[in-house]
PDB file of C-alpha atoms and ligand atoms in Angstrom:
ATOM      1  CA  MET A 199      15.801  -3.227  25.048  1.00 53.00           C
ATOM      2  CA  ARG A 200      15.826  -6.391  22.955  1.00 46.00           C
ATOM      3  CA  GLU A 201      17.452  -5.900  19.519  1.00 41.00           C
ATOM      4  CA  SER A 202      14.372  -7.536  17.877  1.00 43.00           C
ATOM      5  CA  ILE A 203      11.802  -4.897  19.123  1.00 51.00           C
ATOM      6  CA  GLU A 204      11.481  -3.035  15.790  1.00 52.00           C
ATOM      7  CA  SER A 205      13.748  -4.920  13.416  1.00 43.00           C
ATOM      8  CA  GLY A 206      15.388  -2.702  10.778  1.00 40.00           C
ATOM      9  CA  LYS A 207      14.625   0.551  12.657  1.00 47.00           C
ATOM     10  CA  SER A 208      17.684   0.606  14.910  1.00 47.00           C
ATOM     11  CA  VAL A 209      20.374   2.120  12.639  1.00 44.00           C
ATOM     12  CA  SER A 210      22.696   3.788  15.200  1.00 69.00           C
ATOM     13  CA  ASN A 211      23.782   3.033  18.659  1.00 92.00           C
ATOM     14  CA  ALA A 212      21.304   5.663  20.105  1.00 96.00           C
ATOM     15  CA  GLY A 213      18.130   4.490  21.691  1.00 97.00           C
ATOM     16  CA  THR A 214      14.637   5.024  20.255  1.00 98.00           C
ATOM     17  CA  LEU A 215      11.867   7.208  21.623  1.00 98.00           C
ATOM     18  CA  TYR A 216       8.496   5.477  21.334  1.00 98.00           C
ATOM     19  CA  VAL A 217       5.332   7.542  21.614  1.00 98.00           C
ATOM     20  CA  VAL A 218       2.757   5.140  22.860  1.00 98.00           C
ATOM     21  CA  ALA A 219      -0.996   5.588  22.906  1.00 98.00           C
ATOM     22  CA  THR A 220      -2.911   4.102  25.849  1.00 98.00           C
ATOM     23  CA  PRO A 221      -6.670   3.477  26.278  1.00 98.00           C
ATOM     24  CA  ILE A 222      -9.189   6.357  26.806  1.00 98.00           C
ATOM     25  CA  GLY A 223     -11.255   4.329  29.139  1.00 97.00           C
ATOM     26  CA  ASN A 224     -11.568   0.706  27.953  1.00 98.00           C
ATOM     27  CA  LEU A 225      -8.536  -1.314  28.770  1.00 98.00           C
ATOM     28  CA  GLU A 226      -9.243  -3.602  25.907  1.00 98.00           C
ATOM     29  CA  ASP A 227      -8.141  -0.779  23.655  1.00 98.00           C
ATOM     30  CA  MET A 228      -4.471  -1.236  24.817  1.00 98.00           C
ATOM     31  CA  THR A 229      -2.709  -2.837  21.753  1.00 98.00           C
ATOM     32  CA  PRO A 230      -0.465  -5.855  22.175  1.00 98.00           C
ATOM     33  CA  ARG A 231       2.258  -3.784  20.549  1.00 98.00           C
ATOM     34  CA  ALA A 232       1.979  -1.086  23.214  1.00 98.00           C
ATOM     35  CA  VAL A 233       2.191  -3.746  25.979  1.00 98.00           C
ATOM     36  CA  ARG A 234       5.299  -5.154  24.302  1.00 98.00           C
ATOM     37  CA  VAL A 235       7.042  -1.878  23.740  1.00 98.00           C
ATOM     38  CA  LEU A 236       6.329  -0.735  27.331  1.00 98.00           C
ATOM     39  CA  SER A 237       7.651  -3.930  28.675  1.00 98.00           C
ATOM     40  CA  GLU A 238      10.820  -3.863  26.617  1.00 98.00           C
ATOM     41  CA  VAL A 239      11.988  -0.218  26.804  1.00 98.00           C
ATOM     42  CA  ASP A 240      14.601   0.856  29.482  1.00 98.00           C
ATOM     43  CA  LEU A 241      12.371   3.658  30.885  1.00 98.00           C
ATOM     44  CA  ILE A 242       8.800   4.856  30.597  1.00 98.00           C
ATOM     45  CA  ALA A 243       8.341   8.521  30.761  1.00 98.00           C
ATOM     46  CA  ALA A 244       4.700   9.017  32.021  1.00 97.00           C
ATOM     47  CA  GLU A 245       2.588  12.277  32.401  1.00 96.00           C
ATOM     48  CA  ASP A 246       1.521  10.859  35.813  1.00 95.00           C
ATOM     49  CA  THR A 247       3.373   7.904  37.156  1.00 96.00           C
ATOM     50  CA  ARG A 248       0.725   7.004  39.765  1.00 95.00           C
ATOM     51  CA  HIS A 249      -2.096   7.113  37.213  1.00 95.00           C
ATOM     52  CA  SER A 250      -0.117   5.086  34.659  1.00 97.00           C
ATOM     53  CA  GLY A 251       1.039   2.761  37.409  1.00 97.00           C
ATOM     54  CA  LYS A 252      -2.373   1.139  37.444  1.00 96.00           C
ATOM     55  CA  LEU A 253      -2.393   0.584  33.767  1.00 98.00           C
ATOM     56  CA  LEU A 254       1.132  -0.841  33.888  1.00 98.00           C
ATOM     57  CA  LYS A 255       0.288  -3.117  36.716  1.00 98.00           C
ATOM     58  CA  HIS A 256      -2.814  -4.373  34.890  1.00 98.00           C
ATOM     59  CA  PHE A 257      -0.630  -5.461  32.071  1.00 98.00           C
ATOM     60  CA  GLY A 258       2.073  -6.828  34.164  1.00 98.00           C
ATOM     61  CA  ILE A 259       4.685  -4.267  33.031  1.00 98.00           C
ATOM     62  CA  ASP A 260       7.359  -3.435  35.536  1.00 97.00           C
ATOM     63  CA  THR A 261       9.539  -1.074  33.588  1.00 98.00           C
ATOM     64  CA  LYS A 262      10.948   1.839  35.575  1.00 98.00           C
ATOM     65  CA  THR A 263       8.867   5.015  35.238  1.00 98.00           C
ATOM     66  CA  GLU A 264       9.600   8.734  35.511  1.00 96.00           C
ATOM     67  CA  ALA A 265       7.161  11.714  35.519  1.00 95.00           C
ATOM     68  CA  ILE A 266       7.199  14.077  32.517  1.00 92.00           C
ATOM     69  CA  HIS A 267       4.415  16.491  32.534  1.00 89.00           C
ATOM     70  CA  GLU A 268       3.556  19.892  31.235  1.00 85.00           C
ATOM     71  CA  HIS A 269       5.341  21.594  34.270  1.00 90.00           C
ATOM     72  CA  ASN A 270       8.687  19.866  34.000  1.00 92.00           C
ATOM     73  CA  GLU A 271       8.728  18.661  30.411  1.00 89.00           C
ATOM     74  CA  ARG A 272      11.046  21.410  29.184  1.00 89.00           C
ATOM     75  CA  SER A 273      13.568  20.983  32.072  1.00 93.00           C
ATOM     76  CA  GLN A 274      13.607  17.200  31.744  1.00 94.00           C
ATOM     77  CA  VAL A 275      13.969  16.978  27.999  1.00 96.00           C
ATOM     78  CA  PRO A 276      17.806  17.498  27.893  1.00 96.00           C
ATOM     79  CA  ARG A 277      18.341  14.645  30.283  1.00 96.00           C
ATOM     80  CA  LEU A 278      16.039  12.324  28.456  1.00 97.00           C
ATOM     81  CA  ILE A 279      17.769  13.180  25.171  1.00 97.00           C
ATOM     82  CA  GLU A 280      21.128  12.267  26.841  1.00 97.00           C
ATOM     83  CA  ILE A 281      19.619   8.927  27.947  1.00 98.00           C
ATOM     84  CA  LEU A 282      18.553   8.159  24.493  1.00 98.00           C
ATOM     85  CA  LYS A 283      21.906   9.149  23.036  1.00 98.00           C
ATOM     86  CA  ALA A 284      23.485   6.781  25.499  1.00 97.00           C
ATOM     87  CA  GLY A 285      21.671   3.984  23.772  1.00 98.00           C
ATOM     88  CA  LYS A 286      18.738   3.478  26.200  1.00 98.00           C
ATOM     89  CA  SER A 287      15.214   3.403  24.784  1.00 98.00           C
ATOM     90  CA  ILE A 288      12.330   5.343  26.229  1.00 98.00           C
ATOM     91  CA  ALA A 289       8.485   5.078  25.842  1.00 98.00           C
ATOM     92  CA  PHE A 290       6.480   8.173  26.443  1.00 98.00           C
ATOM     93  CA  ILE A 291       2.839   7.853  27.603  1.00 98.00           C
ATOM     94  CA  THR A 292       0.191  10.259  28.968  1.00 98.00           C
ATOM     95  CA  ASP A 293      -2.782   9.631  31.150  1.00 97.00           C
ATOM     96  CA  ALA A 294      -5.016   8.551  28.308  1.00 98.00           C
ATOM     97  CA  GLY A 295      -5.040   8.317  24.514  1.00 98.00           C
ATOM     98  CA  THR A 296      -2.462   9.543  22.151  1.00 98.00           C
ATOM     99  CA  PRO A 297       0.381  11.641  23.637  1.00 98.00           C
ATOM    100  CA  LEU A 298       0.702  15.221  22.241  1.00 98.00           C
ATOM    101  CA  VAL A 299      -3.020  15.409  21.282  1.00 98.00           C
ATOM    102  CA  SER A 300      -3.970  18.029  23.924  1.00 98.00           C
ATOM    103  CA  ASP A 301      -1.357  16.418  26.078  1.00 97.00           C
ATOM    104  CA  PRO A 302       2.341  16.906  26.864  1.00 96.00           C
ATOM    105  CA  GLY A 303       5.189  15.525  24.730  1.00 96.00           C
ATOM    106  CA  PHE A 304       5.715  18.013  22.056  1.00 97.00           C
ATOM    107  CA  HIS A 305       9.077  19.361  23.426  1.00 96.00           C
ATOM    108  CA  LEU A 306      10.377  15.975  23.994  1.00 97.00           C
ATOM    109  CA  VAL A 307       9.428  14.629  20.481  1.00 98.00           C
ATOM    110  CA  ARG A 308      10.675  17.779  18.808  1.00 98.00           C
ATOM    111  CA  SER A 309      13.978  17.725  20.672  1.00 97.00           C
ATOM    112  CA  ALA A 310      14.437  14.093  19.947  1.00 98.00           C
ATOM    113  CA  ARG A 311      13.918  14.625  16.209  1.00 98.00           C
ATOM    114  CA  GLN A 312      16.117  17.717  16.243  1.00 97.00           C
ATOM    115  CA  ALA A 313      18.809  15.591  17.862  1.00 97.00           C
ATOM    116  CA  GLY A 314      18.551  13.158  14.932  1.00 97.00           C
ATOM    117  CA  LEU A 315      17.076  10.408  17.146  1.00 98.00           C
ATOM    118  CA  THR A 316      14.520   7.862  15.982  1.00 98.00           C
ATOM    119  CA  VAL A 317      11.000   8.567  17.168  1.00 98.00           C
ATOM    120  CA  ILE A 318       8.503   5.778  16.575  1.00 98.00           C
ATOM    121  CA  PRO A 319       4.660   6.159  17.191  1.00 98.00           C
ATOM    122  CA  VAL A 320       2.803   3.226  18.636  1.00 98.00           C
ATOM    123  CA  PRO A 321      -0.710   4.218  17.666  1.00 98.00           C
ATOM    124  CA  GLY A 322      -3.957   3.543  19.548  1.00 98.00           C
ATOM    125  CA  ALA A 323      -6.958   5.379  21.032  1.00 98.00           C
ATOM    126  CA  CYS A 324      -7.554   9.073  20.487  1.00 98.00           C
ATOM    127  CA  ALA A 325     -10.835  10.522  21.737  1.00 98.00           C
ATOM    128  CA  ALA A 326     -11.161  13.029  18.765  1.00 98.00           C
ATOM    129  CA  ILE A 327     -10.746  10.371  16.250  1.00 98.00           C
ATOM    130  CA  ALA A 328     -12.952   7.858  17.986  1.00 98.00           C
ATOM    131  CA  ALA A 329     -15.675  10.447  18.149  1.00 98.00           C
ATOM    132  CA  LEU A 330     -15.357  11.451  14.557  1.00 98.00           C
ATOM    133  CA  SER A 331     -15.463   7.875  13.443  1.00 98.00           C
ATOM    134  CA  ALA A 332     -18.921   7.433  15.081  1.00 98.00           C
ATOM    135  CA  ALA A 333     -20.380  10.954  14.691  1.00 98.00           C
ATOM    136  CA  GLY A 334     -21.738  10.592  11.162  1.00 98.00           C
ATOM    137  CA  LEU A 335     -20.527  14.109  10.294  1.00 98.00           C
ATOM    138  CA  PRO A 336     -18.304  14.696   7.193  1.00 97.00           C
ATOM    139  CA  SER A 337     -15.006  13.223   8.041  1.00 97.00           C
ATOM    140  CA  ASP A 338     -12.936  13.735   4.795  1.00 96.00           C
ATOM    141  CA  ARG A 339     -11.758  17.040   6.171  1.00 97.00           C
ATOM    142  CA  PHE A 340     -11.816  18.205   9.813  1.00 98.00           C
ATOM    143  CA  VAL A 341     -10.228  20.687  12.177  1.00 98.00           C
ATOM    144  CA  PHE A 342      -9.126  19.576  15.676  1.00 98.00           C
ATOM    145  CA  GLU A 343      -9.415  22.628  17.917  1.00 98.00           C
ATOM    146  CA  GLY A 344      -8.491  20.974  21.261  1.00 98.00           C
ATOM    147  CA  PHE A 345      -9.813  22.634  24.341  1.00 98.00           C
ATOM    148  CA  PRO A 346     -11.537  26.012  23.810  1.00 98.00           C
ATOM    149  CA  PRO A 347     -10.148  28.844  25.994  1.00 97.00           C
ATOM    150  CA  PRO A 348     -11.384  28.516  29.605  1.00 96.00           C
ATOM    151  CA  LYS A 349     -12.654  32.140  29.890  1.00 96.00           C
ATOM    152  CA  SER A 350     -15.930  32.944  28.271  1.00 95.00           C
ATOM    153  CA  ALA A 351     -14.793  36.082  26.351  1.00 96.00           C
ATOM    154  CA  ALA A 352     -11.844  34.368  24.768  1.00 97.00           C
ATOM    155  CA  ARG A 353     -14.004  31.221  24.024  1.00 97.00           C
ATOM    156  CA  ARG A 354     -16.633  33.176  22.290  1.00 96.00           C
ATOM    157  CA  ALA A 355     -13.988  35.028  20.153  1.00 96.00           C
ATOM    158  CA  ALA A 356     -12.519  31.682  19.315  1.00 97.00           C
ATOM    159  CA  TYR A 357     -15.907  30.357  18.134  1.00 97.00           C
ATOM    160  CA  GLU A 358     -16.682  33.487  16.130  1.00 95.00           C
ATOM    161  CA  LYS A 359     -13.458  32.905  14.181  1.00 95.00           C
ATOM    162  CA  LEU A 360     -14.531  29.485  13.385  1.00 96.00           C
ATOM    163  CA  CYS A 361     -18.077  30.353  12.367  1.00 92.00           C
ATOM    164  CA  GLU A 362     -17.446  30.228   8.597  1.00 90.00           C
ATOM    165  CA  GLU A 363     -15.264  27.049   8.703  1.00 96.00           C
ATOM    166  CA  SER A 364     -16.506  24.490   6.206  1.00 95.00           C
ATOM    167  CA  ARG A 365     -14.702  21.526   7.742  1.00 97.00           C
ATOM    168  CA  THR A 366     -16.108  19.517  10.678  1.00 98.00           C
ATOM    169  CA  LEU A 367     -14.922  21.058  13.884  1.00 98.00           C
ATOM    170  CA  ILE A 368     -13.673  18.958  16.796  1.00 98.00           C
ATOM    171  CA  PHE A 369     -13.428  20.263  20.434  1.00 98.00           C
ATOM    172  CA  TYR A 370     -12.516  18.795  23.656  1.00 98.00           C
ATOM    173  CA  GLU A 371     -14.392  20.218  26.662  1.00 98.00           C
ATOM    174  CA  SER A 372     -14.279  19.814  30.391  1.00 97.00           C
ATOM    175  CA  PRO A 373     -17.388  18.857  32.473  1.00 97.00           C
ATOM    176  CA  HIS A 374     -17.293  22.280  34.283  1.00 96.00           C
ATOM    177  CA  ARG A 375     -17.716  24.185  31.045  1.00 97.00           C
ATOM    178  CA  ILE A 376     -19.766  21.829  28.882  1.00 97.00           C
ATOM    179  CA  LEU A 377     -22.994  23.445  29.386  1.00 97.00           C
ATOM    180  CA  GLU A 378     -21.835  27.088  29.069  1.00 97.00           C
ATOM    181  CA  SER A 379     -19.703  26.086  25.988  1.00 98.00           C
ATOM    182  CA  LEU A 380     -22.706  24.424  24.287  1.00 98.00           C
ATOM    183  CA  LYS A 381     -24.870  27.438  25.011  1.00 97.00           C
ATOM    184  CA  GLU A 382     -22.294  29.797  23.437  1.00 98.00           C
ATOM    185  CA  MET A 383     -21.919  27.505  20.455  1.00 98.00           C
ATOM    186  CA  THR A 384     -25.574  27.604  19.935  1.00 97.00           C
ATOM    187  CA  GLU A 385     -25.470  31.390  19.950  1.00 96.00           C
ATOM    188  CA  ILE A 386     -22.484  31.812  17.785  1.00 95.00           C
ATOM    189  CA  PHE A 387     -22.593  28.856  15.305  1.00 96.00           C
ATOM    190  CA  GLY A 388     -26.433  29.192  15.043  1.00 95.00           C
ATOM    191  CA  PRO A 389     -29.279  27.336  16.809  1.00 95.00           C
ATOM    192  CA  GLU A 390     -29.714  24.953  13.783  1.00 95.00           C
ATOM    193  CA  ARG A 391     -26.202  23.988  13.321  1.00 97.00           C
ATOM    194  CA  GLU A 392     -25.828  20.213  13.310  1.00 97.00           C
ATOM    195  CA  ALA A 393     -23.534  18.850  15.964  1.00 98.00           C
ATOM    196  CA  VAL A 394     -22.539  15.611  17.898  1.00 98.00           C
ATOM    197  CA  LEU A 395     -21.735  15.222  21.543  1.00 98.00           C
ATOM    198  CA  ALA A 396     -19.558  12.234  22.335  1.00 98.00           C
ATOM    199  CA  ARG A 397     -19.350  11.528  26.066  1.00 98.00           C
ATOM    200  CA  GLU A 398     -17.454   8.913  28.002  1.00 98.00           C
ATOM    201  CA  LEU A 399     -16.232   7.106  24.883  1.00 98.00           C
ATOM    202  CA  THR A 400     -15.355   3.498  25.363  1.00 98.00           C
ATOM    203  CA  LYS A 401     -16.700   3.634  28.988  1.00 98.00           C
ATOM    204  CA  GLN A 402     -19.779   2.352  30.708  1.00 97.00           C
ATOM    205  CA  PHE A 403     -21.855   5.473  30.085  1.00 96.00           C
ATOM    206  CA  GLU A 404     -20.708   6.066  26.552  1.00 98.00           C
ATOM    207  CA  THR A 405     -23.199   8.382  24.751  1.00 97.00           C
ATOM    208  CA  VAL A 406     -22.851   9.681  21.226  1.00 98.00           C
ATOM    209  CA  ARG A 407     -25.737  11.953  20.516  1.00 98.00           C
ATOM    210  CA  ASN A 408     -26.498  14.058  17.353  1.00 98.00           C
ATOM    211  CA  GLY A 409     -28.883  17.033  17.002  1.00 98.00           C
ATOM    212  CA  THR A 410     -28.901  20.692  16.482  1.00 97.00           C
ATOM    213  CA  LEU A 411     -26.884  22.728  18.938  1.00 98.00           C
ATOM    214  CA  THR A 412     -30.088  23.939  20.444  1.00 97.00           C
ATOM    215  CA  GLU A 413     -31.271  20.347  20.961  1.00 98.00           C
ATOM    216  CA  LEU A 414     -27.940  19.290  22.426  1.00 98.00           C
ATOM    217  CA  SER A 415     -27.581  22.059  24.836  1.00 97.00           C
ATOM    218  CA  GLU A 416     -31.133  21.729  26.031  1.00 97.00           C
ATOM    219  CA  TRP A 417     -30.646  18.022  26.508  1.00 97.00           C
ATOM    220  CA  VAL A 418     -27.537  18.575  28.518  1.00 97.00           C
ATOM    221  CA  ASN A 419     -29.154  21.304  30.525  1.00 97.00           C
ATOM    222  CA  ARG A 420     -32.182  19.085  31.401  1.00 97.00           C
ATOM    223  CA  ASP A 421     -30.224  15.991  32.448  1.00 95.00           C
ATOM    224  CA  PRO A 422     -27.325  16.629  34.912  1.00 93.00           C
ATOM    225  CA  HIS A 423     -25.930  13.133  34.123  1.00 93.00           C
ATOM    226  CA  GLN A 424     -24.995  14.388  30.751  1.00 94.00           C
ATOM    227  CA  GLN A 425     -22.839  17.035  32.299  1.00 95.00           C
ATOM    228  CA  LEU A 426     -20.493  14.498  33.841  1.00 96.00           C
ATOM    229  CA  GLY A 427     -17.453  12.790  32.385  1.00 97.00           C
ATOM    230  CA  GLU A 428     -15.291  13.534  29.354  1.00 98.00           C
ATOM    231  CA  PHE A 429     -16.490  15.124  26.196  1.00 98.00           C
ATOM    232  CA  VAL A 430     -15.840  15.624  22.578  1.00 98.00           C
ATOM    233  CA  ILE A 431     -18.014  18.150  20.713  1.00 98.00           C
ATOM    234  CA  LEU A 432     -18.172  17.984  16.952  1.00 98.00           C
ATOM    235  CA  ILE A 433     -19.752  20.630  14.761  1.00 98.00           C
ATOM    236  CA  HIS A 434     -20.834  20.346  11.185  1.00 98.00           C
ATOM    237  CA  GLY A 435     -18.964  22.829   9.002  1.00 97.00           C
ATOM    238  CA  VAL A 436     -20.749  25.391   6.924  1.00 92.00           C
ATOM    239  CA  PRO A 437     -21.730  23.694   3.686  1.00 78.00           C
ATOM    240  CA  ARG A 438     -19.828  25.214   0.785  1.00 71.00           C
ATOM    241  CA  VAL A 439     -22.982  25.913  -1.289  1.00 59.00           C
ATOM    242  CA  GLU A 440     -24.491  27.787   1.652  1.00 55.00           C
ATOM    243  CA  ARG A 441     -21.241  29.742   2.038  1.00 60.00           C
ATOM    244  CA  GLU A 442     -21.369  30.958  -1.422  1.00 56.00           C
ATOM    245  CA  ALA A 443     -25.052  31.911  -1.135  1.00 67.00           C
ATOM    246  CA  VAL A 444     -24.587  35.300   0.450  1.00 80.00           C
ATOM    247  CA  ASP A 445     -24.222  37.342  -2.714  1.00 83.00           C
ATOM    248  CA  GLY A 446     -23.334  41.048  -3.016  1.00 87.00           C
ATOM    249  CA  GLU A 447     -26.828  42.230  -2.775  1.00 90.00           C
ATOM    250  CA  ALA A 448     -27.518  40.212   0.427  1.00 90.00           C
ATOM    251  CA  GLU A 449     -24.321  41.430   1.906  1.00 91.00           C
ATOM    252  CA  ARG A 450     -25.245  45.056   1.139  1.00 93.00           C
ATOM    253  CA  VAL A 451     -28.659  44.655   2.794  1.00 94.00           C
ATOM    254  CA  LEU A 452     -27.051  42.991   5.787  1.00 92.00           C
ATOM    255  CA  LYS A 453     -24.490  45.600   6.254  1.00 93.00           C
ATOM    256  CA  ILE A 454     -27.103  48.372   6.242  1.00 95.00           C
ATOM    257  CA  LEU A 455     -29.194  46.616   8.780  1.00 95.00           C
ATOM    258  CA  LEU A 456     -26.209  45.853  10.901  1.00 94.00           C
ATOM    259  CA  ASP A 457     -25.490  49.556  11.242  1.00 94.00           C
ATOM    260  CA  GLU A 458     -28.739  49.965  12.977  1.00 94.00           C
ATOM    261  CA  LEU A 459     -29.661  46.627  14.615  1.00 93.00           C
ATOM    262  CA  PRO A 460     -28.222  43.859  16.791  1.00 90.00           C
ATOM    263  CA  VAL A 461     -26.971  40.850  14.828  1.00 90.00           C
ATOM    264  CA  SER A 462     -29.893  38.549  15.275  1.00 88.00           C
ATOM    265  CA  GLN A 463     -32.469  41.174  14.256  1.00 92.00           C
ATOM    266  CA  ALA A 464     -30.409  42.291  11.337  1.00 93.00           C
ATOM    267  CA  ALA A 465     -30.100  38.665  10.175  1.00 91.00           C
ATOM    268  CA  ALA A 466     -33.869  38.078  10.622  1.00 91.00           C
ATOM    269  CA  LEU A 467     -34.847  41.148   8.635  1.00 93.00           C
ATOM    270  CA  ALA A 468     -32.185  40.399   5.999  1.00 92.00           C
ATOM    271  CA  ALA A 469     -33.622  36.882   5.653  1.00 90.00           C
ATOM    272  CA  ARG A 470     -37.152  38.262   5.072  1.00 92.00           C
ATOM    273  CA  ILE A 471     -35.771  40.779   2.443  1.00 92.00           C
ATOM    274  CA  THR A 472     -33.437  38.443   0.501  1.00 90.00           C
ATOM    275  CA  GLY A 473     -35.203  35.094   1.069  1.00 87.00           C
ATOM    276  CA  LEU A 474     -31.868  33.614   2.287  1.00 88.00           C
ATOM    277  CA  LYS A 475     -31.767  31.420   5.483  1.00 85.00           C
ATOM    278  CA  LYS A 476     -31.651  33.468   8.657  1.00 86.00           C
ATOM    279  CA  ASN A 477     -29.101  31.125  10.241  1.00 83.00           C
ATOM    280  CA  ARG A 478     -26.735  31.607   7.280  1.00 85.00           C
ATOM    281  CA  LEU A 479     -27.177  35.369   7.398  1.00 89.00           C
ATOM    282  CA  TYR A 480     -26.619  35.335  11.144  1.00 87.00           C
ATOM    283  CA  GLU A 481     -23.236  33.529  10.740  1.00 83.00           C
ATOM    284  CA  TYR A 482     -22.289  35.761   7.912  1.00 86.00           C
ATOM    285  CA  ALA A 483     -23.124  38.867  10.000  1.00 87.00           C
ATOM    286  CA  LEU A 484     -20.982  37.553  12.812  1.00 85.00           C
ATOM    287  CA  SER A 485     -18.038  37.138  10.472  1.00 81.00           C
ATOM    288  CA  LEU A 486     -18.640  40.721   9.182  1.00 82.00           C
ATOM    289  CA  LYS A 487     -18.671  41.934  12.809  1.00 75.00           C
ATOM    290  CA  GLY A 488     -15.574  39.998  13.576  1.00 65.00           C
ATOM    291  CA  GLY A 489     -13.699  41.750  10.758  1.00 50.00           C
ATOM    292  CA  GLY A 490     -13.299  38.541   8.880  1.00 43.00           C
ATOM    293  CA  LYS A 491     -14.917  40.038   5.715  1.00 40.00           C
TER     294      LYS A 491
HETATM  295  N1  LIG B 264      -4.584  12.613  24.420  1.00 54.64           N
HETATM  296  C1  LIG B 264      -6.012  12.348  24.616  1.00 54.64           C
HETATM  297  C2  LIG B 264      -6.553  11.740  23.298  1.00 54.64           C
HETATM  298  O1  LIG B 264      -5.718  11.164  22.518  1.00 54.64           O
HETATM  299  O2  LIG B 264      -7.771  11.920  23.053  1.00 54.64           O
HETATM  300  C3  LIG B 264      -6.678  13.626  25.057  1.00 54.64           C
HETATM  301  C4  LIG B 264      -6.195  14.104  26.362  1.00 54.64           C
HETATM  302  S1  LIG B 264      -6.994  15.528  26.940  1.00 54.64           S
HETATM  303  C5  LIG B 264      -5.995  15.970  28.348  1.00 54.64           C
HETATM  304  C6  LIG B 264      -8.416  14.940  27.703  1.00 54.64           C
HETATM  305  C7  LIG B 264      -9.694  15.299  26.988  1.00 54.64           C
HETATM  306  O3  LIG B 264      -9.912  14.491  25.881  1.00 54.64           O
HETATM  307  C8  LIG B 264     -10.938  15.170  27.890  1.00 54.64           C
HETATM  308  O4  LIG B 264     -11.226  16.302  28.658  1.00 54.64           O
HETATM  309  C9  LIG B 264     -12.032  15.043  26.787  1.00 54.64           C
HETATM  310  O5  LIG B 264     -12.364  16.153  26.186  1.00 54.64           O
HETATM  311  C10 LIG B 264     -11.226  14.097  25.733  1.00 54.64           C
HETATM  312  N2  LIG B 264     -11.445  12.696  26.141  1.00 54.64           N
HETATM  313  C11 LIG B 264     -10.513  11.823  26.646  1.00 54.64           C
HETATM  314  N3  LIG B 264     -11.064  10.625  26.827  1.00 54.64           N
HETATM  315  C12 LIG B 264     -12.355  10.713  26.428  1.00 54.64           C
HETATM  316  C13 LIG B 264     -13.450   9.838  26.471  1.00 54.64           C
HETATM  317  N4  LIG B 264     -13.310   8.666  26.915  1.00 54.64           N
HETATM  318  N5  LIG B 264     -14.574  10.244  25.957  1.00 54.64           N
HETATM  319  C14 LIG B 264     -14.810  11.488  25.497  1.00 54.64           C
HETATM  320  N6  LIG B 264     -13.799  12.394  25.489  1.00 54.64           N
HETATM  321  C15 LIG B 264     -12.585  12.022  26.012  1.00 54.64           C
END
């Protein structure tokens, strides 16, 4: 690799590991720096060499590639570290977006850092951040949850644990599970919870839609086109004022009702008795049931 690539960064004879973001759909999101780094390194370690081959060809990059994916990452890391130690530079890319964000690369980067090697990020597209930037939900604090568990029971349990979270929640979801997942979210986070569905970002059928969870899940249910492609789901956190609104008396009423009734009925009755919002009491009741309180 040319000495000039990142002037001042090359302090030893060892090569550098570059973690390079690639587009999540729109090739115009490839940064000039990413193109330059990928052209200049000695080796590109790619999640899927065939998939990335198209991207590299488009940008006229003919650097040698090797496959590093979730199934061989651990076994390949020692060899890649040796290549770096021998003074060669490597760029790591995944199929789309920022490596390590719901993508392979963690073992490689961790091992490189543990070996004292230089690791340089080359930032670019990331679906979670792109969705957050356009969602209009509070973005000062957020929680990235990645993909929810594939099995319904585990997924529901994961949502229940997040029910009281005050920060904006960000999930990735696959097209096979988008409808089921939205229905479960409606049930668990509450039908009125504000959310945003960001689909096919940067692509031809990009859609960023906001609404309550009920509205979004009914909309996706009605229109099969909305069940295709790639998705980010963002959910408004529980506002802090509302979180504090369930006082000792409301909690006492709710607990008594929960001993006798299902959650939704207990929440509805508690709302009538205390004057608090049913949705809030429902969420609180779920957290009580989940042993969180
Ligand atoms: N590393 C990638 C990133 O930086 O966003 C994420 C890789 S993960 C394997 C793929 C998931 O990211 C998809 O299933 C989807 O949830 C989300 N995703 C990727 N591209 C997207 C897009 N263009 N629009 C919406 N979501 C996208």
